[in-house]
Amino acid sequence: MSGFGNEFSSEDPRCPGSLPEGQNNPQVCPYGLYAEQLSGSAFTCPRPANKRSWLYRILPSVKHKPFTSVPCGDLTENWNEVEPDPNQVYQHKESLRFPSFSGLHTLCGAGDAKSRNGIGVHVYTCNTSMVDRCFNNSDGDFLIVPQQGEILITTEFGKMMVEPNEICVIQQGMRFSVDVFGETRGYILEVYGAHFELPDLGPIGANGLANPRDFLCPVAWYEDRKVPTGYTVINKYQGKLFACQQDFSPFNVVAWHGNYTPYKYNLKNFMVINCVAFDHADPSIFTVLTAKSTRPGVAIADFVIFPPRWGVADHTFRPPYYHRNCMSEFMGLIKGHYEAKEEGFQPGGASLHSIMTPHGPDVDCFEKNSTAELKPQRVAEGTMAFMFESSFSMAVTKWGLHTCQKLDKNYYQCWEPLRSHFNPNWKPGKQ
Ligand SMILES: O=C(O)Cc1cc(O)ccc1O
Ligand SMILES: [Fe+2]
């Protein structure tokens, strides 16, 4: 079903009439189902921010054995594992290989799930599907960016196939299980305490960027499957993992309605706005989704992409400018190569330019584009880079810094050969 944050209704076609009519809590639900509300916002949130869905299921989620603690692997919310490092940049130049790492690995983040304010950036690698096990994040929302391998996500709301160049969002508390079809890798932006929204468009007008109709959510699908050997529900709670057993599949929702759902979006549908006269526009023009903080205009995290487009700016240095930013910039690459780095950034790699860390085009990019003929040109053709931009000052984890062994200690060298072009005898009009 299409639309961003709509009030959807869905019934598994095997059970027509399973959605109660005219009320949420009939004394007895059609087909003998249990009614369960999943609240994604405080009951009392103003209407535009109020999120909830009603699930009509064969057994309620509450029927499970107690949760017990399980190992977290490389998933962490401890931002004090390593000393803060004001050094220039961190870059994972190469992508993570298989099968040396599997599961979720936290690269960086800040804030905490207990006070419901912060983010985590994780990467996942896997080559086997989840069998009789599902995941549920009590701490926040997952924005999943597949980089290699499609993932079939089964949720309580139905199934979604998500392939590289698509993204999906599984919001807080939604149970999901993932099937993979080979070596699979991607990035996850976790946000505690806010849901993703479409950015306001301001003077752009009523249309553009990511259009609401291009967001897709699943249709109801259920299985009435007993699992006598035990079905495991993994719960991420206050930064740690817990597991509980139940003897049936949690994907037993026959019908549901509401505006709190998982969803996916194909990045090829992004309607790109760009400069058509001169100068380089800030990358906020490429914001797909934003998780707003309480400060006006300041995001907990924005999801920004660098899609294929035309570069036409006159008398302009067209690639990204040199800059220092009061926001943190985590970047990843789904395919192709990134325009500001001639080489050095491979698909599946990542970089973090921390708050006020200077960065910008490498020397080759600067030299080439300072003299390039400024004809209309396709930019980023066949590529897709993205940025998680956050107002949080992120810490890198021990895994990100050491364990994964992908840190490029020489990254700073891509700027070392930058030389002065200063000419004190320069005269206006003569160059
Ligand atoms: O640093 C980066 O590569 C991301 C970025 C791109 C851009 O076009 C302008 C600013 C910015 O931070
Ligand atoms: Fe930047």
Tab-separated table of C-alpha atoms and ligand atoms in Angstrom:
chain	number	residue	atom	x	y	z
A	1	MET	CA	0.000	0.000	0.000
A	2	SER	CA	1.346	3.412	-0.859
A	3	GLY	CA	1.553	6.665	1.060
A	4	PHE	CA	3.628	8.055	3.909
A	5	GLY	CA	2.029	7.733	7.360
A	6	ASN	CA	-1.460	7.141	5.991
A	7	GLU	CA	-4.290	5.582	7.978
A	8	PHE	CA	-4.069	2.168	6.358
A	9	SER	CA	-6.380	-0.831	6.728
A	10	SER	CA	-5.401	-4.338	5.702
A	11	GLU	CA	-6.873	-7.819	5.949
A	12	ASP	CA	-5.248	-11.049	4.909
A	13	PRO	CA	-7.473	-12.085	1.975
A	14	ARG	CA	-7.833	-15.550	3.537
A	15	CYS	CA	-9.993	-13.967	6.272
A	16	PRO	CA	-12.439	-11.463	4.764
A	17	GLY	CA	-14.137	-9.306	7.385
A	18	SER	CA	-11.395	-9.872	9.961
A	19	LEU	CA	-11.018	-6.146	10.597
A	20	PRO	CA	-13.680	-5.067	13.115
A	21	GLU	CA	-16.003	-2.463	11.699
A	22	GLY	CA	-16.857	0.749	13.519
A	23	GLN	CA	-14.811	0.045	16.649
A	24	ASN	CA	-11.390	-1.157	17.758
A	25	ASN	CA	-12.358	-3.376	20.699
A	26	PRO	CA	-15.400	-5.524	19.993
A	27	GLN	CA	-16.331	-7.766	22.902
A	28	VAL	CA	-15.434	-10.655	20.622
A	29	CYS	CA	-13.353	-9.944	17.507
A	30	PRO	CA	-14.159	-11.493	14.108
A	31	TYR	CA	-12.628	-14.971	13.651
A	32	GLY	CA	-11.953	-15.096	17.425
A	33	LEU	CA	-8.885	-12.841	17.105
A	34	TYR	CA	-7.264	-10.849	19.894
A	35	ALA	CA	-7.120	-7.038	19.547
A	36	GLU	CA	-3.772	-5.422	20.412
A	37	GLN	CA	-2.735	-1.782	20.096
A	38	LEU	CA	0.854	-0.877	19.218
A	39	SER	CA	1.501	2.719	20.294
A	40	GLY	CA	4.319	4.559	18.560
A	41	SER	CA	3.639	7.873	20.301
A	42	ALA	CA	2.316	8.986	23.657
A	43	PHE	CA	-1.458	8.601	23.701
A	44	THR	CA	-1.697	12.361	24.077
A	45	CYS	CA	0.545	13.483	21.188
A	46	PRO	CA	-0.985	16.143	18.932
A	47	ARG	CA	-2.752	14.569	15.970
A	48	PRO	CA	0.007	15.050	13.347
A	49	ALA	CA	2.474	13.188	15.593
A	50	ASN	CA	0.049	10.605	16.963
A	51	LYS	CA	1.054	7.100	15.811
A	52	ARG	CA	-0.638	3.831	16.624
A	53	SER	CA	-1.884	0.702	14.934
A	54	TRP	CA	-4.445	-1.918	15.910
A	55	LEU	CA	-3.405	-5.504	15.290
A	56	TYR	CA	-5.938	-8.367	15.198
A	57	ARG	CA	-3.986	-11.507	15.930
A	58	ILE	CA	-4.369	-15.205	16.680
A	59	LEU	CA	-2.576	-14.874	20.035
A	60	PRO	CA	-1.475	-11.647	21.752
A	61	SER	CA	2.216	-10.710	22.068
A	62	VAL	CA	2.000	-11.002	25.836
A	63	LYS	CA	1.967	-14.828	25.699
A	64	HIS	CA	5.663	-15.528	26.127
A	65	LYS	CA	8.122	-16.885	28.698
A	66	PRO	CA	10.199	-14.297	30.616
A	67	PHE	CA	13.002	-12.418	28.892
A	68	THR	CA	16.553	-13.348	29.801
A	69	SER	CA	19.749	-11.533	28.913
A	70	VAL	CA	21.697	-12.744	25.846
A	71	PRO	CA	25.125	-11.678	24.500
A	72	CYS	CA	25.110	-8.475	22.466
A	73	GLY	CA	28.070	-9.322	20.230
A	74	ASP	CA	29.291	-6.100	18.683
A	75	LEU	CA	26.046	-4.244	19.265
A	76	THR	CA	26.567	-1.595	21.896
A	77	GLU	CA	25.280	1.616	23.361
A	78	ASN	CA	28.441	2.246	25.340
A	79	TRP	CA	29.920	5.418	23.905
A	80	ASN	CA	32.814	5.417	26.354
A	81	GLU	CA	34.672	2.350	25.089
A	82	VAL	CA	37.472	4.428	23.632
A	83	GLU	CA	38.794	7.862	24.472
A	84	PRO	CA	37.289	10.758	22.520
A	85	ASP	CA	39.456	11.444	19.502
A	86	PRO	CA	39.414	14.911	17.935
A	87	ASN	CA	41.471	13.552	15.076
A	88	GLN	CA	40.614	14.511	11.598
A	89	VAL	CA	38.524	11.623	10.310
A	90	TYR	CA	37.760	7.966	10.498
A	91	GLN	CA	37.195	6.013	7.374
A	92	HIS	CA	36.392	2.431	6.636
A	93	LYS	CA	37.782	2.449	3.181
A	94	GLU	CA	37.064	-1.157	2.364
A	95	SER	CA	33.831	-2.897	2.863
A	96	LEU	CA	33.484	-5.637	5.460
A	97	ARG	CA	34.120	-9.088	4.097
A	98	PHE	CA	32.208	-12.313	4.562
A	99	PRO	CA	31.995	-14.401	6.587
A	100	SER	CA	34.398	-12.887	9.063
A	101	PHE	CA	31.690	-10.707	10.594
A	102	SER	CA	28.066	-11.534	11.049
A	103	GLY	CA	25.215	-9.790	12.791
A	104	LEU	CA	24.947	-6.201	13.921
A	105	HIS	CA	28.054	-4.167	14.660
A	106	THR	CA	27.877	-0.699	16.137
A	107	LEU	CA	30.254	1.786	14.525
A	108	CYS	CA	29.355	4.987	16.314
A	109	GLY	CA	26.613	6.841	18.099
A	110	ALA	CA	25.652	9.088	20.990
A	111	GLY	CA	22.935	9.678	23.535
A	112	ASP	CA	21.033	7.010	25.327
A	113	ALA	CA	17.953	4.924	24.986
A	114	LYS	CA	16.944	5.404	28.615
A	115	SER	CA	16.445	9.127	28.197
A	116	ARG	CA	15.028	8.490	24.703
A	117	ASN	CA	17.410	10.819	22.919
A	118	GLY	CA	20.251	9.765	20.652
A	119	ILE	CA	21.356	7.632	17.739
A	120	GLY	CA	23.367	4.534	16.899
A	121	VAL	CA	24.982	3.710	13.569
A	122	HIS	CA	25.387	0.012	12.870
A	123	VAL	CA	26.473	-2.171	9.965
A	124	TYR	CA	25.156	-5.664	9.348
A	125	THR	CA	26.676	-8.585	7.505
A	126	CYS	CA	25.078	-12.008	7.212
A	127	ASN	CA	24.622	-14.960	4.922
A	128	THR	CA	21.933	-16.942	6.734
A	129	SER	CA	18.293	-16.186	7.355
A	130	MET	CA	16.658	-15.865	10.764
A	131	VAL	CA	14.812	-19.122	11.473
A	132	ASP	CA	12.139	-19.183	14.172
A	133	ARG	CA	13.502	-15.967	15.554
A	134	CYS	CA	12.511	-12.340	15.296
A	135	PHE	CA	13.881	-9.024	16.476
A	136	ASN	CA	12.124	-6.200	18.238
A	137	ASN	CA	13.757	-2.885	19.082
A	138	SER	CA	12.291	-1.324	22.226
A	139	ASP	CA	14.850	1.492	22.064
A	140	GLY	CA	14.055	3.171	18.784
A	141	ASP	CA	13.539	3.045	15.051
A	142	PHE	CA	15.778	1.288	12.541
A	143	LEU	CA	16.360	2.904	9.158
A	144	ILE	CA	17.912	0.061	7.152
A	145	VAL	CA	20.060	0.755	4.072
A	146	PRO	CA	20.857	-2.494	2.233
A	147	GLN	CA	24.144	-2.266	0.364
A	148	GLN	CA	24.509	-5.818	-0.924
A	149	GLY	CA	21.854	-8.500	-1.180
A	150	GLU	CA	18.107	-8.128	-1.014
A	151	ILE	CA	16.406	-8.775	2.308
A	152	LEU	CA	12.933	-10.199	2.760
A	153	ILE	CA	11.553	-8.693	5.936
A	154	THR	CA	8.610	-10.412	7.552
A	155	THR	CA	6.826	-8.126	9.984
A	156	GLU	CA	3.664	-8.261	12.033
A	157	PHE	CA	2.165	-6.041	9.297
A	158	GLY	CA	3.175	-8.286	6.375
A	159	LYS	CA	6.211	-8.864	4.187
A	160	MET	CA	8.537	-6.445	2.376
A	161	MET	CA	11.314	-7.270	-0.074
A	162	VAL	CA	13.980	-4.570	0.163
A	163	GLU	CA	16.883	-4.456	-2.251
A	164	PRO	CA	19.979	-2.253	-2.455
A	165	ASN	CA	19.012	1.276	-3.500
A	166	GLU	CA	15.839	0.892	-1.474
A	167	ILE	CA	15.622	1.682	2.236
A	168	CYS	CA	13.153	0.594	4.863
A	169	VAL	CA	12.153	1.777	8.293
A	170	ILE	CA	11.141	-0.624	11.053
A	171	GLN	CA	9.777	1.506	13.834
A	172	GLN	CA	10.098	1.021	17.586
A	173	GLY	CA	8.472	-2.152	18.891
A	174	MET	CA	7.691	-3.779	15.537
A	175	ARG	CA	8.725	-7.422	15.405
A	176	PHE	CA	10.526	-8.523	12.288
A	177	SER	CA	12.494	-11.432	10.891
A	178	VAL	CA	14.898	-11.313	7.941
A	179	ASP	CA	15.490	-13.782	5.109
A	180	VAL	CA	18.606	-13.355	2.997
A	181	PHE	CA	19.655	-14.917	-0.289
A	182	GLY	CA	23.451	-14.903	-0.111
A	183	GLU	CA	26.049	-12.552	1.210
A	184	THR	CA	24.214	-9.581	2.576
A	185	ARG	CA	25.424	-6.293	3.971
A	186	GLY	CA	24.064	-2.892	4.851
A	187	TYR	CA	23.887	0.051	7.227
A	188	ILE	CA	21.427	0.889	9.977
A	189	LEU	CA	20.641	4.256	11.481
A	190	GLU	CA	18.938	3.815	14.824
A	191	VAL	CA	17.128	6.777	16.323
A	192	TYR	CA	15.906	6.767	19.899
A	193	GLY	CA	13.041	9.007	20.796
A	194	ALA	CA	11.728	10.317	17.473
A	195	HIS	CA	10.199	8.902	14.329
A	196	PHE	CA	11.271	9.755	10.802
A	197	GLU	CA	9.239	12.359	8.948
A	198	LEU	CA	9.330	13.798	5.478
A	199	PRO	CA	11.171	17.121	5.584
A	200	ASP	CA	9.148	20.286	5.111
A	201	LEU	CA	9.437	21.639	1.581
A	202	GLY	CA	9.172	25.375	2.254
A	203	PRO	CA	9.449	27.391	-0.953
A	204	ILE	CA	10.016	24.194	-2.987
A	205	GLY	CA	6.231	23.872	-2.912
A	206	ALA	CA	3.794	21.022	-2.557
A	207	ASN	CA	5.810	18.416	-4.471
A	208	GLY	CA	9.337	17.158	-4.650
A	209	LEU	CA	12.170	15.385	-2.846
A	210	ALA	CA	10.729	12.110	-1.525
A	211	ASN	CA	7.061	12.165	-2.486
A	212	PRO	CA	4.663	10.547	0.030
A	213	ARG	CA	3.053	8.261	-2.558
A	214	ASP	CA	6.354	6.476	-3.196
A	215	PHE	CA	6.525	5.063	0.331
A	216	LEU	CA	5.190	1.530	0.501
A	217	CYS	CA	3.941	-0.455	3.462
A	218	PRO	CA	3.088	-4.171	3.573
A	219	VAL	CA	-0.324	-5.800	3.447
A	220	ALA	CA	-1.534	-8.119	6.185
A	221	TRP	CA	-0.106	-11.635	6.088
A	222	TYR	CA	-0.339	-14.235	8.832
A	223	GLU	CA	0.858	-17.708	9.637
A	224	ASP	CA	-0.894	-19.862	12.233
A	225	ARG	CA	2.242	-21.815	13.006
A	226	LYS	CA	2.969	-23.663	16.228
A	227	VAL	CA	6.654	-23.940	17.083
A	228	PRO	CA	6.933	-26.580	19.828
A	229	THR	CA	10.748	-26.334	19.725
A	230	GLY	CA	10.432	-22.651	20.661
A	231	TYR	CA	10.228	-19.405	18.745
A	232	THR	CA	12.737	-16.815	19.992
A	233	VAL	CA	11.872	-13.140	20.280
A	234	ILE	CA	14.994	-10.983	20.651
A	235	ASN	CA	14.337	-7.663	22.335
A	236	LYS	CA	16.797	-4.769	22.255
A	237	TYR	CA	16.047	-2.945	25.476
A	238	GLN	CA	18.103	-0.131	27.030
A	239	GLY	CA	20.984	-0.959	24.715
A	240	LYS	CA	21.160	-4.650	25.640
A	241	LEU	CA	19.719	-7.801	24.094
A	242	PHE	CA	17.199	-10.098	25.738
A	243	ALA	CA	15.482	-13.236	24.454
A	244	CYS	CA	12.242	-14.947	25.290
A	245	GLN	CA	10.585	-18.103	24.037
A	246	GLN	CA	7.078	-18.720	22.847
A	247	ASP	CA	5.560	-21.711	21.110
A	248	PHE	CA	4.008	-19.942	18.124
A	249	SER	CA	4.986	-17.590	15.313
A	250	PRO	CA	4.546	-13.893	16.195
A	251	PHE	CA	3.556	-13.235	12.568
A	252	ASN	CA	-0.028	-14.120	13.399
A	253	VAL	CA	-1.686	-10.786	12.617
A	254	VAL	CA	-4.670	-11.478	10.368
A	255	ALA	CA	-5.779	-7.858	9.989
A	256	TRP	CA	-4.582	-4.462	11.105
A	257	HIS	CA	-5.312	-0.792	10.728
A	258	GLY	CA	-3.448	2.351	11.694
A	259	ASN	CA	-0.746	4.836	10.816
A	260	TYR	CA	2.168	3.172	12.647
A	261	THR	CA	3.703	0.719	10.184
A	262	PRO	CA	6.984	-0.407	8.714
A	263	TYR	CA	7.650	1.060	5.270
A	264	LYS	CA	10.095	1.107	2.397
A	265	TYR	CA	11.183	3.594	-0.251
A	266	ASN	CA	13.086	3.243	-3.503
A	267	LEU	CA	15.781	5.933	-3.743
A	268	LYS	CA	15.365	6.085	-7.526
A	269	ASN	CA	12.057	7.870	-6.916
A	270	PHE	CA	13.738	10.836	-5.226
A	271	MET	CA	12.860	14.016	-7.106
A	272	VAL	CA	16.154	15.869	-7.050
A	273	ILE	CA	16.316	19.621	-6.589
A	274	ASN	CA	19.662	21.168	-7.471
A	275	CYS	CA	21.326	24.419	-8.377
A	276	VAL	CA	20.557	25.615	-11.923
A	277	ALA	CA	22.498	28.890	-11.840
A	278	PHE	CA	25.638	29.097	-9.701
A	279	ASP	CA	27.135	27.889	-6.397
A	280	HIS	CA	26.892	24.627	-4.549
A	281	ALA	CA	23.665	24.157	-2.598
A	282	ASP	CA	23.884	22.614	0.879
A	283	PRO	CA	23.158	18.869	0.956
A	284	SER	CA	19.961	19.396	2.956
A	285	ILE	CA	18.277	19.645	-0.469
A	286	PHE	CA	18.799	15.878	-0.678
A	287	THR	CA	17.074	14.993	2.618
A	288	VAL	CA	14.884	11.918	2.243
A	289	LEU	CA	13.750	11.591	5.857
A	290	THR	CA	14.368	13.549	9.026
A	291	ALA	CA	14.055	12.669	12.707
A	292	LYS	CA	13.484	16.043	14.306
A	293	SER	CA	14.818	17.124	17.683
A	294	THR	CA	12.882	19.553	19.846
A	295	ARG	CA	15.022	22.449	18.523
A	296	PRO	CA	13.450	23.972	15.423
A	297	GLY	CA	15.321	22.958	12.262
A	298	VAL	CA	17.803	20.771	14.147
A	299	ALA	CA	17.591	17.061	13.428
A	300	ILE	CA	18.472	14.202	15.734
A	301	ALA	CA	19.372	12.686	12.373
A	302	ASP	CA	18.689	13.343	8.710
A	303	PHE	CA	18.935	10.677	6.044
A	304	VAL	CA	20.454	12.404	3.003
A	305	ILE	CA	21.326	10.900	-0.393
A	306	PHE	CA	23.561	11.989	-3.275
A	307	PRO	CA	21.559	10.778	-6.266
A	308	PRO	CA	22.428	10.873	-9.964
A	309	ARG	CA	21.598	14.339	-11.348
A	310	TRP	CA	22.732	17.087	-13.676
A	311	GLY	CA	25.461	19.511	-12.637
A	312	VAL	CA	25.026	22.761	-14.537
A	313	ALA	CA	26.238	25.524	-12.202
A	314	ASP	CA	28.128	28.313	-14.003
A	315	HIS	CA	31.437	29.789	-12.764
A	316	THR	CA	31.248	27.415	-9.805
A	317	PHE	CA	33.414	24.848	-8.110
A	318	ARG	CA	30.793	22.155	-8.416
A	319	PRO	CA	31.803	19.363	-5.975
A	320	PRO	CA	31.199	19.748	-2.233
A	321	TYR	CA	32.972	22.723	-0.676
A	322	TYR	CA	35.537	22.547	2.116
A	323	HIS	CA	33.731	22.844	5.373
A	324	ARG	CA	33.466	22.382	9.113
A	325	ASN	CA	30.042	21.540	10.428
A	326	CYS	CA	28.344	21.765	13.821
A	327	MET	CA	26.651	18.482	12.865
A	328	SER	CA	28.259	15.002	12.614
A	329	GLU	CA	28.431	13.494	9.132
A	330	PHE	CA	28.453	9.710	8.765
A	331	MET	CA	28.649	8.660	5.132
A	332	GLY	CA	28.201	5.339	3.351
A	333	LEU	CA	28.229	4.197	-0.242
A	334	ILE	CA	25.673	1.827	-1.746
A	335	LYS	CA	27.174	1.719	-5.248
A	336	GLY	CA	29.580	3.558	-7.530
A	337	HIS	CA	32.000	6.101	-6.144
A	338	TYR	CA	31.502	9.329	-4.217
A	339	GLU	CA	31.964	12.602	-6.083
A	340	ALA	CA	34.184	14.281	-3.469
A	341	LYS	CA	36.671	11.414	-3.347
A	342	GLU	CA	38.349	10.405	-6.585
A	343	GLU	CA	39.197	7.095	-5.006
A	344	GLY	CA	39.327	5.715	-1.523
A	345	PHE	CA	35.674	5.248	-0.734
A	346	GLN	CA	34.357	1.867	-1.755
A	347	PRO	CA	30.785	0.552	-1.714
A	348	GLY	CA	30.141	-0.846	1.760
A	349	GLY	CA	32.728	1.497	3.261
A	350	ALA	CA	31.980	4.330	5.642
A	351	SER	CA	33.392	7.578	6.887
A	352	LEU	CA	32.753	9.764	9.870
A	353	HIS	CA	33.514	13.451	9.809
A	354	SER	CA	32.844	14.496	13.360
A	355	ILE	CA	31.540	17.808	14.609
A	356	MET	CA	33.834	20.615	13.398
A	357	THR	CA	36.231	18.139	11.771
A	358	PRO	CA	37.454	19.850	8.592
A	359	HIS	CA	36.820	17.944	5.374
A	360	GLY	CA	36.054	18.354	1.700
A	361	PRO	CA	37.306	17.318	-1.729
A	362	ASP	CA	40.545	15.404	-1.933
A	363	VAL	CA	43.415	16.940	-3.873
A	364	ASP	CA	42.594	15.267	-7.202
A	365	CYS	CA	38.984	16.345	-6.984
A	366	PHE	CA	39.994	19.927	-6.183
A	367	GLU	CA	42.579	20.261	-8.955
A	368	LYS	CA	40.402	18.637	-11.598
A	369	ASN	CA	37.311	20.649	-10.824
A	370	SER	CA	39.125	23.963	-10.519
A	371	THR	CA	39.923	23.860	-14.229
A	372	ALA	CA	37.111	21.668	-15.608
A	373	GLU	CA	35.065	22.989	-18.495
A	374	LEU	CA	31.686	23.862	-16.980
A	375	LYS	CA	29.363	22.230	-19.460
A	376	PRO	CA	26.197	20.478	-18.274
A	377	GLN	CA	27.314	17.181	-16.920
A	378	ARG	CA	25.793	14.133	-15.320
A	379	VAL	CA	26.929	13.877	-11.710
A	380	ALA	CA	27.033	10.672	-9.678
A	381	GLU	CA	25.729	8.565	-12.581
A	382	GLY	CA	25.266	4.955	-11.474
A	383	THR	CA	26.193	5.800	-7.891
A	384	MET	CA	24.397	6.210	-4.598
A	385	ALA	CA	26.150	7.690	-1.592
A	386	PHE	CA	24.279	8.692	1.527
A	387	MET	CA	24.811	10.585	4.754
A	388	PHE	CA	23.420	10.222	8.264
A	389	GLU	CA	23.756	13.791	9.493
A	390	SER	CA	23.218	14.271	13.205
A	391	SER	CA	23.278	17.039	15.774
A	392	PHE	CA	24.772	14.494	18.212
A	393	SER	CA	28.520	14.420	18.731
A	394	MET	CA	29.119	10.763	17.972
A	395	ALA	CA	31.620	8.475	19.664
A	396	VAL	CA	33.255	5.666	17.718
A	397	THR	CA	33.090	2.189	19.246
A	398	LYS	CA	35.968	-0.160	19.943
A	399	TRP	CA	34.670	-2.341	17.141
A	400	GLY	CA	34.660	0.564	14.696
A	401	LEU	CA	38.083	1.732	15.707
A	402	HIS	CA	39.954	-1.519	16.241
A	403	THR	CA	38.119	-4.829	15.917
A	404	CYS	CA	36.922	-4.512	12.357
A	405	GLN	CA	40.443	-3.622	11.238
A	406	LYS	CA	39.181	-1.458	8.401
A	407	LEU	CA	40.316	1.902	9.621
A	408	ASP	CA	42.335	3.832	7.068
A	409	LYS	CA	44.938	5.591	9.127
A	410	ASN	CA	46.208	7.365	6.016
A	411	TYR	CA	42.918	9.013	5.147
A	412	TYR	CA	44.285	12.465	6.074
A	413	GLN	CA	46.839	12.075	3.293
A	414	CYS	CA	44.230	12.695	0.600
A	415	TRP	CA	44.426	16.379	1.608
A	416	GLU	CA	48.175	16.557	2.280
A	417	PRO	CA	49.162	17.495	-1.298
A	418	LEU	CA	46.772	20.475	-1.349
A	419	ARG	CA	49.027	23.370	-2.226
A	420	SER	CA	48.628	27.099	-1.975
A	421	HIS	CA	47.451	28.845	-5.142
A	422	PHE	CA	47.685	32.238	-3.453
A	423	ASN	CA	48.910	34.974	-5.761
A	424	PRO	CA	49.364	38.337	-3.981
A	425	ASN	CA	49.628	40.050	-7.402
A	426	TRP	CA	46.227	38.845	-8.526
A	427	LYS	CA	44.129	41.600	-10.125
A	428	PRO	CA	40.369	41.616	-10.602
A	429	GLY	CA	39.436	40.498	-14.102
A	430	LYS	CA	42.827	38.873	-14.787
A	431	GLN	CA	43.108	35.223	-13.781
B	1	LIG	O1	31.094	16.121	3.373
B	1	LIG	C1	30.450	15.600	2.472
B	1	LIG	O2	30.965	15.028	1.510
B	1	LIG	C2	28.924	15.762	2.459
B	1	LIG	C3	28.564	17.084	1.941
B	1	LIG	C4	28.209	17.247	0.619
B	1	LIG	C5	27.929	18.483	0.111
B	1	LIG	O3	27.564	18.592	-1.163
B	1	LIG	C6	28.011	19.602	0.920
B	1	LIG	C7	28.334	19.448	2.267
B	1	LIG	C8	28.611	18.192	2.776
B	1	LIG	O4	28.916	18.015	4.063
B	2	FE	FE	30.562	17.248	4.869
